[in-house]
Short mmCIF file of C-alpha atoms and ligand atoms in Angstrom, two decimals:
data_model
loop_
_atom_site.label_atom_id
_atom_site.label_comp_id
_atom_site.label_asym_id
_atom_site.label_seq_id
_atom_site.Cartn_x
_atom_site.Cartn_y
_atom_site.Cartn_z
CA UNK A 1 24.20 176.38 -29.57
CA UNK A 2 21.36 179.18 -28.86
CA UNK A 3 19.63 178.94 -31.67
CA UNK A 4 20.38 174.76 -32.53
CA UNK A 5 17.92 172.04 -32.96
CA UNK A 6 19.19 168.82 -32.56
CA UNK A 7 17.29 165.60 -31.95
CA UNK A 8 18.45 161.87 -31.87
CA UNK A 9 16.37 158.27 -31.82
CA UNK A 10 12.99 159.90 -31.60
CA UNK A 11 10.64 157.04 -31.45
CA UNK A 12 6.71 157.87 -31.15
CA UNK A 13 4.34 155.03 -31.18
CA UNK A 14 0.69 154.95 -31.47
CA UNK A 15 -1.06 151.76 -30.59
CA UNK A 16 0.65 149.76 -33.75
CA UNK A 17 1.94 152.82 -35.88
CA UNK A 18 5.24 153.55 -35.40
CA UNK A 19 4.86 157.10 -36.13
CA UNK A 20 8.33 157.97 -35.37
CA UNK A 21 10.72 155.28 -35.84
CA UNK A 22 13.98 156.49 -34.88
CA UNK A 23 14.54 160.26 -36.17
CA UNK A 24 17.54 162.18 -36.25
CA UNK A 25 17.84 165.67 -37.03
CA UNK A 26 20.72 168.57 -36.91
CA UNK A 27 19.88 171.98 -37.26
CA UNK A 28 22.26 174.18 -37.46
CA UNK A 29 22.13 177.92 -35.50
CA UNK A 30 20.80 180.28 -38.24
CA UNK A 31 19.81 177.55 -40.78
CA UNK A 32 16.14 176.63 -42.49
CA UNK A 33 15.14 172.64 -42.24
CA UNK A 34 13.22 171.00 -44.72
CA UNK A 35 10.98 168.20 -43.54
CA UNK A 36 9.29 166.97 -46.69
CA UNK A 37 7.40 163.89 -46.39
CA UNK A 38 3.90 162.53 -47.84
CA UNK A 39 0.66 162.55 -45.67
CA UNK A 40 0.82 160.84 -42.21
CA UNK A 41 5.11 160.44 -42.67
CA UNK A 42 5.45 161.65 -39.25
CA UNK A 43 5.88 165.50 -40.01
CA UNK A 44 3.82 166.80 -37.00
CA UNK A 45 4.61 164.33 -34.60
CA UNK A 46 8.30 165.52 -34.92
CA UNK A 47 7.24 169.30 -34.72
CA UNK A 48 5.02 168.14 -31.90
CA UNK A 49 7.68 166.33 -29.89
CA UNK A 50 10.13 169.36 -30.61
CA UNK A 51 8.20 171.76 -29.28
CA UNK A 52 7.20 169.87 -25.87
CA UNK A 53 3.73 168.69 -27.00
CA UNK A 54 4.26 165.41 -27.23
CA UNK A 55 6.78 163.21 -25.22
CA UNK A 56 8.75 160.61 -26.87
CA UNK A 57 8.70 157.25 -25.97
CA UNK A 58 12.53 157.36 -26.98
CA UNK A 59 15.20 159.59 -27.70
CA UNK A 60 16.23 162.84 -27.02
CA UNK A 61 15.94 166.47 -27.77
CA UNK A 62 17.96 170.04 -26.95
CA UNK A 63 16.09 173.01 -28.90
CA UNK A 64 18.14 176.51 -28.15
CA UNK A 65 20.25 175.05 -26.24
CA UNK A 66 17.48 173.21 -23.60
CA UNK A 67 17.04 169.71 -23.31
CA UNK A 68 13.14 169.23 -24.70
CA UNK A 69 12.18 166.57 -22.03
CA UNK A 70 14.07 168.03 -18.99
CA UNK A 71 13.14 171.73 -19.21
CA UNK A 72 9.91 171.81 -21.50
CA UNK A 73 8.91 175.16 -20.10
CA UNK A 74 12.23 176.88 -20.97
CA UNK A 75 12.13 175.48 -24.12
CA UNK A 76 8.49 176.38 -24.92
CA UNK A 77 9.99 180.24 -23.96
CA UNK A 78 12.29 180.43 -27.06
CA UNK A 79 10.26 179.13 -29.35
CA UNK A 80 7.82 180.27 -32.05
CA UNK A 81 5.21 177.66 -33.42
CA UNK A 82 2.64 178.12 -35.83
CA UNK A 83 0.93 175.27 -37.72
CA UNK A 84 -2.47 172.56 -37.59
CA UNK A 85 -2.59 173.09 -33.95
CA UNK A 86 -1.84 176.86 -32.78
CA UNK A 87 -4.49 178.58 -31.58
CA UNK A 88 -7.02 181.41 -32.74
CA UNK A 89 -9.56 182.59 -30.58
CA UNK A 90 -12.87 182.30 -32.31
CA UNK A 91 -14.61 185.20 -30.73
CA UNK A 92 -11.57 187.72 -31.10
CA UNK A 93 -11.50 189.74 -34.19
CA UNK A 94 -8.24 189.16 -36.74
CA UNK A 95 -6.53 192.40 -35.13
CA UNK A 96 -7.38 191.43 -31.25
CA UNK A 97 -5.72 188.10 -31.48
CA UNK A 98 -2.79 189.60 -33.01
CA UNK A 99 -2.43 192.15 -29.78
CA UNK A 100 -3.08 189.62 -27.54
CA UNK A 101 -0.26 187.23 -28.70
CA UNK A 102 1.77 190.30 -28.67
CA UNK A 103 0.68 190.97 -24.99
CA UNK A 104 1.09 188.04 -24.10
CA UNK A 105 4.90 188.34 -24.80
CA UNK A 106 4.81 191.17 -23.13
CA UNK A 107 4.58 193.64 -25.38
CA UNK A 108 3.34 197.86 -24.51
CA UNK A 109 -0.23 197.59 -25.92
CA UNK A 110 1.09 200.42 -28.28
CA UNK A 111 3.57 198.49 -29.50
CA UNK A 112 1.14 195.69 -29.85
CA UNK A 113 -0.82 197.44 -31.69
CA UNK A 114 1.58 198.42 -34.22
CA UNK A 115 2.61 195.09 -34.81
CA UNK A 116 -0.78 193.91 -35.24
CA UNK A 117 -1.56 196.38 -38.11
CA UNK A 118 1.79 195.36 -39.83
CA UNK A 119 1.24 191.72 -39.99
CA UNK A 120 -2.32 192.07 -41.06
CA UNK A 121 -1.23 193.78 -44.31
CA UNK A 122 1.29 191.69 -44.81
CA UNK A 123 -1.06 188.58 -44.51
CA UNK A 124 -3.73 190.51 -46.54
CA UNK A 125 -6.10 190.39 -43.69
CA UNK A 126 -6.12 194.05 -42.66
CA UNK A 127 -10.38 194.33 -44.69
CA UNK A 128 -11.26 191.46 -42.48
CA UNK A 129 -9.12 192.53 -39.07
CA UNK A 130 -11.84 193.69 -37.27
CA UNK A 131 -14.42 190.81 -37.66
CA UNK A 132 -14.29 188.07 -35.19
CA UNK A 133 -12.01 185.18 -36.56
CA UNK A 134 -14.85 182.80 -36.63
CA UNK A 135 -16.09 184.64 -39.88
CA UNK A 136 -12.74 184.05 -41.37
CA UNK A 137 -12.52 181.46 -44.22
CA UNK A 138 -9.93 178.22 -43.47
CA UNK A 139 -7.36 180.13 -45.68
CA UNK A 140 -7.75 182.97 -43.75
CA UNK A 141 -7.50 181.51 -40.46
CA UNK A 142 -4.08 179.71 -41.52
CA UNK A 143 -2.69 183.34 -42.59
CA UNK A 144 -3.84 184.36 -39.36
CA UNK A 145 -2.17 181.81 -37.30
CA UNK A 146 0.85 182.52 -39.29
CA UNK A 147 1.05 185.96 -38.46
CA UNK A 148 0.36 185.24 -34.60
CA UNK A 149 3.20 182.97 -34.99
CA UNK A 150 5.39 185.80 -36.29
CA UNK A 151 4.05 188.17 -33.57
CA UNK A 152 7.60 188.50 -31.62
CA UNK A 153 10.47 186.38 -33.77
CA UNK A 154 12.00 183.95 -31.30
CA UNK A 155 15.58 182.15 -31.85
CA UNK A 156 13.37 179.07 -33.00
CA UNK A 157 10.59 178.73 -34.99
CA UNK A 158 8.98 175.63 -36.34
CA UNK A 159 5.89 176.12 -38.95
CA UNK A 160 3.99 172.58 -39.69
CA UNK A 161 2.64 172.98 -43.15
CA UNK A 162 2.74 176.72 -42.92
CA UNK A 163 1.39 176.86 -46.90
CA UNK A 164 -0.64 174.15 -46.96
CA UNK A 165 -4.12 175.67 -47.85
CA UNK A 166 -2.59 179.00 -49.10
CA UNK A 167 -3.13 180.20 -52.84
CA UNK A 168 -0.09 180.99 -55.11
CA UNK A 169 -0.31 184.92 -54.18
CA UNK A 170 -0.14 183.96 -50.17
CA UNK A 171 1.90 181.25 -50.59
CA UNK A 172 4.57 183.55 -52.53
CA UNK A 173 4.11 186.13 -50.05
CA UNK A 174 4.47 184.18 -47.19
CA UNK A 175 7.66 182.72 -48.14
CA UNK A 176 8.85 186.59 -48.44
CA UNK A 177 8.17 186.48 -44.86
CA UNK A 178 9.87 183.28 -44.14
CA UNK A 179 12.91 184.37 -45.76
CA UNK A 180 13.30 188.07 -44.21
CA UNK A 181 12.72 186.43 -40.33
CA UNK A 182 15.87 183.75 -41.41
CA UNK A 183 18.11 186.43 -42.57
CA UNK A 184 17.01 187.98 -39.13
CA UNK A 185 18.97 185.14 -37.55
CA UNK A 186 15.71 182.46 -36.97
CA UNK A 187 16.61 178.75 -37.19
CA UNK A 188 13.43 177.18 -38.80
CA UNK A 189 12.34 174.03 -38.98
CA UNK A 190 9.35 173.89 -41.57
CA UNK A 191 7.55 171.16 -42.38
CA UNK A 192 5.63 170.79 -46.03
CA UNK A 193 4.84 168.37 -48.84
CA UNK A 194 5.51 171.03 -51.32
CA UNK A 195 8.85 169.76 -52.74
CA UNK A 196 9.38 173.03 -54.75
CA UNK A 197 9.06 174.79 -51.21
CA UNK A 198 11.10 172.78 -49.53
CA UNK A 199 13.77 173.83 -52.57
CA UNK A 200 13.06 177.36 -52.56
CA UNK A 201 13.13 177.98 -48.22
CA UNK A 202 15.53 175.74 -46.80
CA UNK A 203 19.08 174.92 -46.54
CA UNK A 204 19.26 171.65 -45.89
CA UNK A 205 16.22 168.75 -46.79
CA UNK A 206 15.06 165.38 -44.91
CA UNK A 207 12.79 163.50 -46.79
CA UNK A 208 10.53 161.54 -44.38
CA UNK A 209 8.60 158.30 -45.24
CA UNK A 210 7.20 155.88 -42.39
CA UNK A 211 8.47 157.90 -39.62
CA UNK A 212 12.03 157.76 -40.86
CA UNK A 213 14.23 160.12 -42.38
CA UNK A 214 15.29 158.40 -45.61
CA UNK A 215 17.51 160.98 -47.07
CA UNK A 216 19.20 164.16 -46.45
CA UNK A 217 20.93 167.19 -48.40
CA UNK A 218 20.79 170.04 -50.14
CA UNK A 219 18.08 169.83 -52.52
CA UNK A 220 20.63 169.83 -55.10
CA UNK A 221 22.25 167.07 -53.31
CA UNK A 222 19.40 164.86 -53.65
CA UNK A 223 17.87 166.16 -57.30
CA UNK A 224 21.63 164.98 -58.21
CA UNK A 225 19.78 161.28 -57.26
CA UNK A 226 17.95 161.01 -59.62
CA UNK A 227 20.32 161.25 -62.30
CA UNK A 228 20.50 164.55 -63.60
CA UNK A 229 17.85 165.62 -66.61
CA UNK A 230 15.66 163.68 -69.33
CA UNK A 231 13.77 164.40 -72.34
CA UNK A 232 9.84 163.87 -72.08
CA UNK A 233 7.74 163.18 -75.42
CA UNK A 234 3.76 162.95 -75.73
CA UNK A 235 3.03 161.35 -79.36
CA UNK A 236 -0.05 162.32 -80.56
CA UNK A 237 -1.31 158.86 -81.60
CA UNK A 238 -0.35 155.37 -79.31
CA UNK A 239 0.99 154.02 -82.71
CA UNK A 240 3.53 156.57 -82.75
CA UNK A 241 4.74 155.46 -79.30
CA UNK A 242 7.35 152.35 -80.91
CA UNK A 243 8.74 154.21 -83.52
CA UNK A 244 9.21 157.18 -80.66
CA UNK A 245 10.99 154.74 -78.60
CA UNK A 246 13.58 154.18 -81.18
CA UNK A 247 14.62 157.57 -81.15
CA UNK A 248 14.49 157.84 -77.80
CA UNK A 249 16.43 155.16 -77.51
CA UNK A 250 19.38 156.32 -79.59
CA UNK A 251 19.94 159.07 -77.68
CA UNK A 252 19.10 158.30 -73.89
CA UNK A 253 21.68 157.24 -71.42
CA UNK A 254 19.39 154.90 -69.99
CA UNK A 255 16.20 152.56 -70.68
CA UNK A 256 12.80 154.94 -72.45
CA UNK A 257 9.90 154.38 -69.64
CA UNK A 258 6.16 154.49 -71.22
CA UNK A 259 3.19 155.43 -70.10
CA UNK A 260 0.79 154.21 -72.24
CA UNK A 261 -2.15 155.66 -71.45
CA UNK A 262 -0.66 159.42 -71.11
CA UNK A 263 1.40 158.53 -74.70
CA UNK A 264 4.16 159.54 -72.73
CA UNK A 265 7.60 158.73 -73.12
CA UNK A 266 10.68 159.66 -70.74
CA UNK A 267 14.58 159.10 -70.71
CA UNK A 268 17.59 160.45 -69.12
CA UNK A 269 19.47 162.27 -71.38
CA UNK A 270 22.97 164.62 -71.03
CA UNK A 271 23.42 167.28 -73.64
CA UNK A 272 20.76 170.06 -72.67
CA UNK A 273 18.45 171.89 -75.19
CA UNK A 274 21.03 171.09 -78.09
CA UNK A 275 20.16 167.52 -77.71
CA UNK A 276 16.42 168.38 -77.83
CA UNK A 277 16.31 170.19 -80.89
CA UNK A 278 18.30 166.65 -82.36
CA UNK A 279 15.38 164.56 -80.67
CA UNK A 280 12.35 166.46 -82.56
CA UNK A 281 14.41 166.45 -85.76
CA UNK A 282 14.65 162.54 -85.55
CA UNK A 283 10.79 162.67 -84.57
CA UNK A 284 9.89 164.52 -87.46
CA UNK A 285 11.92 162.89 -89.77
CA UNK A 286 10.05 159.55 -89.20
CA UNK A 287 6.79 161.36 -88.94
CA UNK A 288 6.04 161.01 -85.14
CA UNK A 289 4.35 163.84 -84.50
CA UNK A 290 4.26 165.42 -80.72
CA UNK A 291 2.02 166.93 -78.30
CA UNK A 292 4.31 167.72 -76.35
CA UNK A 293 8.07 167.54 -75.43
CA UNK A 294 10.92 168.89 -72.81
CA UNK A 295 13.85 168.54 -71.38
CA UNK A 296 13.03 167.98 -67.58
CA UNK A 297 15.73 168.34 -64.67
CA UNK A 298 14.83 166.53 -61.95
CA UNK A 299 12.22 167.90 -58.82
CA UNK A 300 12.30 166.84 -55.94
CA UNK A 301 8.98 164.72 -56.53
CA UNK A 302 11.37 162.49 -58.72
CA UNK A 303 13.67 162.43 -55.68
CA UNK A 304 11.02 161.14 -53.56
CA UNK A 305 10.15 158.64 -55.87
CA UNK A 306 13.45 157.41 -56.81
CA UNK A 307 13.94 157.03 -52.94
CA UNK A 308 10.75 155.24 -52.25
CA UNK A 309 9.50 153.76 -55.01
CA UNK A 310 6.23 155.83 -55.02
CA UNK A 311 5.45 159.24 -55.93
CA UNK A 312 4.40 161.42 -52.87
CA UNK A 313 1.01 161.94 -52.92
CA UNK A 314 0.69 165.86 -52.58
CA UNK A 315 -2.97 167.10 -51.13
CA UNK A 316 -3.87 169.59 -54.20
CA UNK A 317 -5.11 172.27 -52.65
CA UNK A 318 -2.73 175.24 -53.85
CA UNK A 319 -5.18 176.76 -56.15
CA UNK A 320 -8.10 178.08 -54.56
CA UNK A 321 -6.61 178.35 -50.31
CA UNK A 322 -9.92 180.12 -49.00
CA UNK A 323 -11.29 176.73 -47.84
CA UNK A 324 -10.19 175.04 -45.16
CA UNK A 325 -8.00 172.79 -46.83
CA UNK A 326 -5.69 170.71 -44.05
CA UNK A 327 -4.66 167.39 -46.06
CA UNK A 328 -5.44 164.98 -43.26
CA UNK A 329 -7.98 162.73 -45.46
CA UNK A 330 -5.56 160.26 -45.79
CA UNK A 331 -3.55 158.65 -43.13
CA UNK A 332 -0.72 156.18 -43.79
CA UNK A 333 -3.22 153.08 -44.13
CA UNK A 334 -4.68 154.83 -47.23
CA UNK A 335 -1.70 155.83 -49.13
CA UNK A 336 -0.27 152.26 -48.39
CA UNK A 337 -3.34 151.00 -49.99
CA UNK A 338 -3.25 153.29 -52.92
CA UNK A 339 0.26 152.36 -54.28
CA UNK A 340 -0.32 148.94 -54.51
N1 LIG B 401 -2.66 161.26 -31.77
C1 LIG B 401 -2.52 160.24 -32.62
N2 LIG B 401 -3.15 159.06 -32.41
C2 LIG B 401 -3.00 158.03 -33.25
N3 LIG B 401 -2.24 158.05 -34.35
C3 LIG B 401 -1.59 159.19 -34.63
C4 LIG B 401 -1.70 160.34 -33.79
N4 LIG B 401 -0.94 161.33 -34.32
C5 LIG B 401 -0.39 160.82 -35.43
N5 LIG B 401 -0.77 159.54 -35.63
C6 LIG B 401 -0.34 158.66 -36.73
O1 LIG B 401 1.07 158.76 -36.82
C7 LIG B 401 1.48 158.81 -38.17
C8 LIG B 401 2.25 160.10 -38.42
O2 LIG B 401 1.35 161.19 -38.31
P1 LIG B 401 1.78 162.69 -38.50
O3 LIG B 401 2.99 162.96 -37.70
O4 LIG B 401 0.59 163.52 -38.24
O5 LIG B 401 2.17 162.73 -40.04
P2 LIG B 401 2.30 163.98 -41.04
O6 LIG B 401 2.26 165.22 -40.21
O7 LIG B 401 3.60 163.76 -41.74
O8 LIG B 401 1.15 163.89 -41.97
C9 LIG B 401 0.23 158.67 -39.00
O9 LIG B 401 0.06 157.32 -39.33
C10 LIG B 401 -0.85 159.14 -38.06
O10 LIG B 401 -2.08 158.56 -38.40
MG1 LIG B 402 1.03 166.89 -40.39
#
């Protein structure tokens, strides 16, 4: 398989963190991989071992077609990478890092140059190409090392957190660009804690917690976990929260959850936007009046916490992406102390 990833029993210790304990993965030729997984679940480590940077203590690899531990150089050949540990040159301006990349894979300087120019508008960097990338913002940098990434489009590509840091505009855009180089033929692996990217980009999902992959499937596969869609009510006052429950109750297909301090109340429900408009009847019959109410269908986010029994703690950095904003603050330890 050319274009294949395929790993098996990747272990990856670090002193006393098992950082990968035992991962298996199957990428088809031609297909997008999800790997969504909270803070310090082992994301980069994988993309690190995959792409030669990093040996395993265990397990095995074949990317394209090469086995990752025998033939690192060949593999690191037909491969694209972009992510928290490509490489910018500081001193070279937006546009001359671009050329070099492409010069690098041998590319006519014309040619080069041609590619440089149409990656910078595409990344909306062509006002700041010719100033030296140390000027650039973190956001900037990130679209930067995406589009040296995207230089030349190899059989496989893997992008760590290519988003992460990236406002809605670049974010959107970028996936435009993720999408055209897979219908070129690119198998991706692509690594994010943005479940609704994971959704939108790839074909096929593995949720990783603790350095193991604790689910797989289509992301309809696994919303289908959760147990399909529920109605969500915000009462106005707490004391409208028991008589709330009671109509909630009568129609749910399962037990109401509270949140008490949010008013909230939440329960799985079949029968769509016809049920609904039944629901805030009942409400305002016995005078409960609402903030707020919908019918949700599951995310992926309820996924993850239906597998795991905690919600995945997303770094929230999607609104304002020209700062640097890599979510490394927290490691395992502190997520482990913060679901207690
Ligand atoms: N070079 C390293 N030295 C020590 N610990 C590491 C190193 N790289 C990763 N880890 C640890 O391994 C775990 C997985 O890290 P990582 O693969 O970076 O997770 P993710 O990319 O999903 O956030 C974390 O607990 C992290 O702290
Ligand atoms: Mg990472």
């Amino acid at each position: 398989m050319p274009g294949a990833i395929h790993a098996e029993g990747l272990v990856k210790t670090f002193g006393d963190v098992r950082a990968l304990d035992g991962v298996d993965l199957d990428v088809p030729e031609g297909t997008v991989l999800g790997l969504l997984g909270p803070n310090g679940a082992g994301k980069t480590t994988t993309v690190r071992v995959l792409t030669t940077l990093l040996r395993p203590d265990s397990g095995s690899a074949v990317v394209a077609g090469i086995d990752v531990l025998k033939n690192p150089n060949e593999v690191r050949r037909s491969i694209g990478l972009s992510g928290q540990f490509a490489a910018v040159d500081e001193y070279l301006t937006g546009r001359e890092n671009l050329q070099m990349v492409g010069r690098l894979y041998q590319m006519n300087a014309r040619v080069a140059k041609i590619r440089a120019g149409e990656l910078l508008d595409r990344f909306n960097l062509a006002e700041a190409a010719d100033r030296p990338a140390k000027t650039y913002s973190g956001g900037m940098r990130r679209r930067l090392d995406l589009a040296a990434a995207l230089v030349v489009s190899p059989p496989v590509m893997f992008m760590d957190e290519p988003t992460t840091g990236l406002d809605p505009r670049n974010r959107q855009q970028l996936w435009e660009v993720i999408q055209e180089l897979v219908r070129g033929g690119t198998t991706l692996l692509l690594t994010t804690q943005y479940l609704e990217e994971a959704d939108h980009l790839a074909d096929t999902i593995c949720v990783v917690d603790h350095g193991k992959v604790i689910a797989r499937g289509t992301a309809d596969q696994l919303k289908a976990r959760t147990g399909g869609e529920r109605v969500e009510v915000v009462v106005h006052e707490p004391d409208e929260i028991g008589p709330a429950r009671e109509v909630l109750a009568a129609y749910g297909k399962g037990d109401v959850t509270v949140a008490e301090h949010t008013r909230k109340l939440t329960v799985p429900v079949t029968g769509g936007a016809k049920l609904l408009a039944e629901v805030i009847r009942d409400l305002d019959s016995r005078g409960v009046e609402i903030d707020d109410i919908g019918l949700r269908r599951p995310t992926l986010d309820d996924v993850f916490i239906s597998l795991t029994g905690h919600a995945a703690e997303v770094a929230d950095d999607s609104d304002d992406g020209e700062q640097d904003a890599r979510p490394q603050a927290h490691g395992r330890k502190n997520r482990k102390e913060s679901v207690k």
